[in-house]
Short mmCIF file of C-alpha atoms in Angstrom, two decimals:
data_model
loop_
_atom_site.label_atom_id
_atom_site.label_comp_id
_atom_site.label_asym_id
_atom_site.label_seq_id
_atom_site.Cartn_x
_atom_site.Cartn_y
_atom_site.Cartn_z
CA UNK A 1 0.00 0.00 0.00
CA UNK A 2 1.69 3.49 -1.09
CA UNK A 3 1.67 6.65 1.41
CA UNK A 4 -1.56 8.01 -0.47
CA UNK A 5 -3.74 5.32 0.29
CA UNK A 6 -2.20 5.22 3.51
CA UNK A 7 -2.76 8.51 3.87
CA UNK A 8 -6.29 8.44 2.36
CA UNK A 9 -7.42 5.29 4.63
CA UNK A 10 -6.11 7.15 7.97
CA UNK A 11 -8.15 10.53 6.92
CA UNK A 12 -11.22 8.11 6.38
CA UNK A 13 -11.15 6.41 9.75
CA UNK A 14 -10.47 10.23 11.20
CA UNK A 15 -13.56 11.87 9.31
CA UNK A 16 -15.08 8.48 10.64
CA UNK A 17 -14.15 8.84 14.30
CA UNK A 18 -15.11 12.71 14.00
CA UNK A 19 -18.73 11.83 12.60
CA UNK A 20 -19.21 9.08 15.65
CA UNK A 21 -18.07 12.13 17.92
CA UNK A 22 -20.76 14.03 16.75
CA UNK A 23 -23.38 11.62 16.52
CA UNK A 24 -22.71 11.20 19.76
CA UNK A 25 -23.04 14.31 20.71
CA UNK A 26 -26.03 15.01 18.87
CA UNK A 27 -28.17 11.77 20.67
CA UNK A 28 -27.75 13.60 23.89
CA UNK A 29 -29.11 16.90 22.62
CA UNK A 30 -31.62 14.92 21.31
CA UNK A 31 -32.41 13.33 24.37
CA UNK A 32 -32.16 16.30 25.98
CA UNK A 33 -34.77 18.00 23.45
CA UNK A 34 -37.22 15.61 24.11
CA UNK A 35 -36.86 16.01 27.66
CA UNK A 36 -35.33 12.37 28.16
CA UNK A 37 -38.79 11.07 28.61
CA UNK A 38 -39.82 11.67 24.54
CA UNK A 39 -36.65 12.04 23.18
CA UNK A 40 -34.94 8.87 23.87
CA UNK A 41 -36.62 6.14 21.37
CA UNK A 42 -36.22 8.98 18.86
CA UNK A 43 -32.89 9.76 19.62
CA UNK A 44 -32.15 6.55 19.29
CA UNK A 45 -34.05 5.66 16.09
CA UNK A 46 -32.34 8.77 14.58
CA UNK A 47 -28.51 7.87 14.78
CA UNK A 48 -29.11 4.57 13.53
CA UNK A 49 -30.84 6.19 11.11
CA UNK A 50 -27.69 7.89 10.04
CA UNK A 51 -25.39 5.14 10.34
CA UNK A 52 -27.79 2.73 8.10
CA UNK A 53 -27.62 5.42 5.52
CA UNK A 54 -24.28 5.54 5.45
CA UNK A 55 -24.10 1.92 4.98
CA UNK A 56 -26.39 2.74 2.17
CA UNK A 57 -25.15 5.56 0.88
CA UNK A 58 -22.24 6.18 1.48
CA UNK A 59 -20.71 10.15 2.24
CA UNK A 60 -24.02 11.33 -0.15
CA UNK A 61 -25.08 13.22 2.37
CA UNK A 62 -24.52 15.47 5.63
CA UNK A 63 -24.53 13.64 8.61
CA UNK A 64 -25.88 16.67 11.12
CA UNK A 65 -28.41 17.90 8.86
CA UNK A 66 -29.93 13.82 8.23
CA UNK A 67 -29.53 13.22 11.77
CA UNK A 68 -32.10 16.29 12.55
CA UNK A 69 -34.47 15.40 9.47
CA UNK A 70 -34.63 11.75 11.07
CA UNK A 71 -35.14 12.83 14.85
CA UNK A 72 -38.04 15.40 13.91
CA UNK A 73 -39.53 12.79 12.09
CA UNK A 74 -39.26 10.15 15.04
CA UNK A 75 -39.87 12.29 17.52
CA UNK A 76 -43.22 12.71 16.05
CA UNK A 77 -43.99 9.25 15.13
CA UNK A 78 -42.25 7.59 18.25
CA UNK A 79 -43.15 9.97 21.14
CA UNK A 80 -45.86 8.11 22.61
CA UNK A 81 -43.22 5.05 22.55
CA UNK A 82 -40.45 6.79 24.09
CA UNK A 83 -42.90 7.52 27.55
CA UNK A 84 -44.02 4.08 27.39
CA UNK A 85 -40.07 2.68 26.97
CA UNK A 86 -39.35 5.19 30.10
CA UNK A 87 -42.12 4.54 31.84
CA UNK A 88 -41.40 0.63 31.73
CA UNK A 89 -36.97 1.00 32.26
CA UNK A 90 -38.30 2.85 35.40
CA UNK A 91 -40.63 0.49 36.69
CA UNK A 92 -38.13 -2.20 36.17
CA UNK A 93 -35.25 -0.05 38.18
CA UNK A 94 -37.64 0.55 40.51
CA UNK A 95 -39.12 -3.41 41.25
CA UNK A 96 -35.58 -4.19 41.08
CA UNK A 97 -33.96 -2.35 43.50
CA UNK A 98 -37.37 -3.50 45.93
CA UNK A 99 -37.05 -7.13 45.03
CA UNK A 100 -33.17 -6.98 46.02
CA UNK A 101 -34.10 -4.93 49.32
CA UNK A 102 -36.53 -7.46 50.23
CA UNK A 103 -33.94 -10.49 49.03
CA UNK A 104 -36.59 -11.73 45.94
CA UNK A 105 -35.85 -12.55 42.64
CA UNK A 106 -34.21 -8.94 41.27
CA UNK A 107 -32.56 -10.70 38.73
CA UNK A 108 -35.88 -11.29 36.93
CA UNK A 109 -36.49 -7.30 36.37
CA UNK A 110 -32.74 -6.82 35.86
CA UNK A 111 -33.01 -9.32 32.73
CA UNK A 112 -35.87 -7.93 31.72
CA UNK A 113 -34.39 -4.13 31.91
CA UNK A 114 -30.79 -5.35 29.70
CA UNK A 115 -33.03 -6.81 27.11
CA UNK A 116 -35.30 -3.82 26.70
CA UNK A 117 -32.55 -1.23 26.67
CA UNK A 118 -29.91 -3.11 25.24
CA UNK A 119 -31.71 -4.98 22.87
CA UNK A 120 -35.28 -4.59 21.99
CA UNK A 121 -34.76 -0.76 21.58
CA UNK A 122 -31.46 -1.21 18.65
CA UNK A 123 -33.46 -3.71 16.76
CA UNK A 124 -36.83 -1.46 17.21
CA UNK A 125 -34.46 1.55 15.88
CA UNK A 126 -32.97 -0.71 13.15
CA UNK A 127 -35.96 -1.85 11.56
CA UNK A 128 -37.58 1.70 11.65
CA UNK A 129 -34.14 2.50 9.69
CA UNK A 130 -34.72 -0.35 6.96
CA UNK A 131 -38.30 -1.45 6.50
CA UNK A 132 -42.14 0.40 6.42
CA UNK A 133 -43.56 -1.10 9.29
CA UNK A 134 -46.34 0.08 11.82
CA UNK A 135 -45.70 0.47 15.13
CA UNK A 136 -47.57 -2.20 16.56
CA UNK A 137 -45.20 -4.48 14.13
CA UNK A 138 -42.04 -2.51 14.93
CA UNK A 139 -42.42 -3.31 18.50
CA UNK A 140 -43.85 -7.16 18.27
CA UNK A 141 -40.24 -7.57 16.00
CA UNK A 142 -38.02 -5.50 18.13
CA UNK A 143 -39.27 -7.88 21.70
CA UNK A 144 -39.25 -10.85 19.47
CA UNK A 145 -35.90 -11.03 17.18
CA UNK A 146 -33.52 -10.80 20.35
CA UNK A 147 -34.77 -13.95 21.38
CA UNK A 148 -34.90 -15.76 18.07
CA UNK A 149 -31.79 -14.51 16.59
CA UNK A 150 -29.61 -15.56 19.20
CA UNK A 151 -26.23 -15.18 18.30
CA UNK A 152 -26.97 -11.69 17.02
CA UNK A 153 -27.60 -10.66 20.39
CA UNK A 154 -24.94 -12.38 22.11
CA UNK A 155 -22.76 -10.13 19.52
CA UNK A 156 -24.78 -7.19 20.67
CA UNK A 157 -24.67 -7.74 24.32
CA UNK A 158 -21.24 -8.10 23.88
CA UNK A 159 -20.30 -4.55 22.45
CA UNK A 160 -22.67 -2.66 24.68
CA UNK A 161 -20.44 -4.51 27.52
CA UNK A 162 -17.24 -3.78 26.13
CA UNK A 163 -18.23 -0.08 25.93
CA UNK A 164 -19.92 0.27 29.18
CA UNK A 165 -16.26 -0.75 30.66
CA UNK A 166 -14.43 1.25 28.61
CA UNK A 167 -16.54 4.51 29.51
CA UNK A 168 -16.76 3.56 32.78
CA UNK A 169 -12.88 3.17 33.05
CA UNK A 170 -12.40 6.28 30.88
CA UNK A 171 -15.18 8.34 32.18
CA UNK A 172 -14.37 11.03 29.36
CA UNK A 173 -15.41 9.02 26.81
CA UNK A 174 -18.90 9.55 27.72
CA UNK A 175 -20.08 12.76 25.78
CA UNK A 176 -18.05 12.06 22.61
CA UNK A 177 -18.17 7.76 21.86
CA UNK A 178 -20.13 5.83 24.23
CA UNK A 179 -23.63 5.69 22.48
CA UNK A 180 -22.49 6.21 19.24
CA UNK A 181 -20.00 3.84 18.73
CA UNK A 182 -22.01 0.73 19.97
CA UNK A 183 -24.79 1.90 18.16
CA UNK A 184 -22.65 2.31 14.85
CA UNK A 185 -21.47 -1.93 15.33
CA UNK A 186 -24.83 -3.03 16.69
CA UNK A 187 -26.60 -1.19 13.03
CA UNK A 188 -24.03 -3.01 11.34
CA UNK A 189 -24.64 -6.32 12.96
CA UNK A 190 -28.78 -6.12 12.43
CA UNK A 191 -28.01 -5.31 8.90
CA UNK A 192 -25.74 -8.27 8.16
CA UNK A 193 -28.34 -10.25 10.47
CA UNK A 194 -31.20 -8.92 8.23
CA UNK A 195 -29.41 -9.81 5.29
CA UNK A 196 -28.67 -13.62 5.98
CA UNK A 197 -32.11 -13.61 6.87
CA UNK A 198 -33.11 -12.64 3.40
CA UNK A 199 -30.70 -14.39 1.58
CA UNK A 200 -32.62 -17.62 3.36
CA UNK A 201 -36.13 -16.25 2.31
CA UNK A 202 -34.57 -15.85 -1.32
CA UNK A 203 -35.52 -12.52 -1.13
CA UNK A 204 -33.63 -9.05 -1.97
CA UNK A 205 -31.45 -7.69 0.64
CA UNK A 206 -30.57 -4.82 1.86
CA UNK A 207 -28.47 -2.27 -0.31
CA UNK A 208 -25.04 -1.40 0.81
CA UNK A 209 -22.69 1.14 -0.68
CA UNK A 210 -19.64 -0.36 -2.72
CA UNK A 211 -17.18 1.95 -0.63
CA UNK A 212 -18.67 0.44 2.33
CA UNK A 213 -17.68 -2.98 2.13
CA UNK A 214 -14.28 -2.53 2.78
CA UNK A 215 -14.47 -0.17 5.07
CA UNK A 216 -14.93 -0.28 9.46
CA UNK A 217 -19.11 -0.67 8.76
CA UNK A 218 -18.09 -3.82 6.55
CA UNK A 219 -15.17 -5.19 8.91
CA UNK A 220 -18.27 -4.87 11.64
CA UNK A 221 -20.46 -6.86 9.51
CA UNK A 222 -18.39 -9.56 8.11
CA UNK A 223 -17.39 -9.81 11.59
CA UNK A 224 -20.81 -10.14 12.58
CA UNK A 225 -22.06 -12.56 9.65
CA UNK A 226 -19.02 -15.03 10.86
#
């Protein structure tokens, strides 16, 4: 490899890292703008957003300015969603943290809470970002794939885990990478999911970018499909 394709691969994986930085940044304003309580499922449904369109697309478009088109849009369509997702990570904390006071079974809400937040809501966000589906469907598909697809989660589980160390050993890692780099690999991971799926079902998959299959969304995937 000569020193302009070196050079050209290390200003990719820069811009790259510079994009997750934002992303990052911009979930928590969303968050934030939603007043945690609306603004989470959207905030969530948004970044993925970007990150499946750059699987799809490529750099064809402006990550800040898709990132706000997608969260007004899910903010309206996923508000309602957002305070029932809150309302229910709540009441688990919250039976928890009685159930382990009074020495009963905690670890029953506990489960319950990791697969909500760690999984149902990335697959709920990654379907929203690839197929037409109403919301009744989005969220029977979002509770039910974790549990039938496994290994996928397993994979998930494990890069949500491996980041919630790293920021909580590196504490400044917080505002700039911690959601938006496990959500970048998990999108990846549903997508190459998604697409064995389809290959199975004989039916057309979904579109990725040339550029991005040999790129880090691509290393995530293969990765993921192994």
């Amino acid at each position: 490899m000569n020193r302009q394709a070196v050079a050209q691969k290390v200003y990719e994986i820069t811009l790259l890292i510079s994009r997750l930085a934002l992303m990052n940044l911009m979930w928590i304003a969303f968050a934030a703008l939603g007043g945690i309580v609306f603004g989470i499922v959207p905030a969530t449904v948004a970044i993925i957003g970007v990150f499946r369109a750059y699987e799809r697309e490529g750099d064809a478009f402006r990550w800040r300015s898709r990132a706000w088109q997608l969260y007004k849009a899910a903010l309206r369509r996923f508000w309602l969603v957002s305070l029932l997702f809150v309302a229910l990570v709540v009441s688990l904390t919250l039976s928890m943290w009685v159930l382990k006071y009074q020495n009963g079974p905690w670890a029953v809400p506990a489960v319950a809470l990791v697969y909500i937040v760690a999984l149902a809501l990335p697959y709920l966000a990654a379907n929203e970002a690839n197929f037409e589906l109403t919301i009744p469907a989005l969220i029977k598909n979002s509770l039910l794939l974790p549990a039938m697809w496994t290994l996928t989660s397993i994979k998930i589980l494990t890069i949500e885990a491996i980041t919630v160390v790293l920021c909580a050993l590196l504490p400044g890692l917080i505002p700039v990478m911690c959601v938006s780099v496990s959500l970048f690999v998990v999108s990846a991971i549903i997508t190459a999911r998604w697409n064995k799926q389809l290959r199975l079902l004989g039916k057309p998959q979904l579109p990725i970018a040339d550029e991005q299959r040999a790129d880090t969304g691509k290393s995530a995937m293969t990765a993921a499909a192994a």
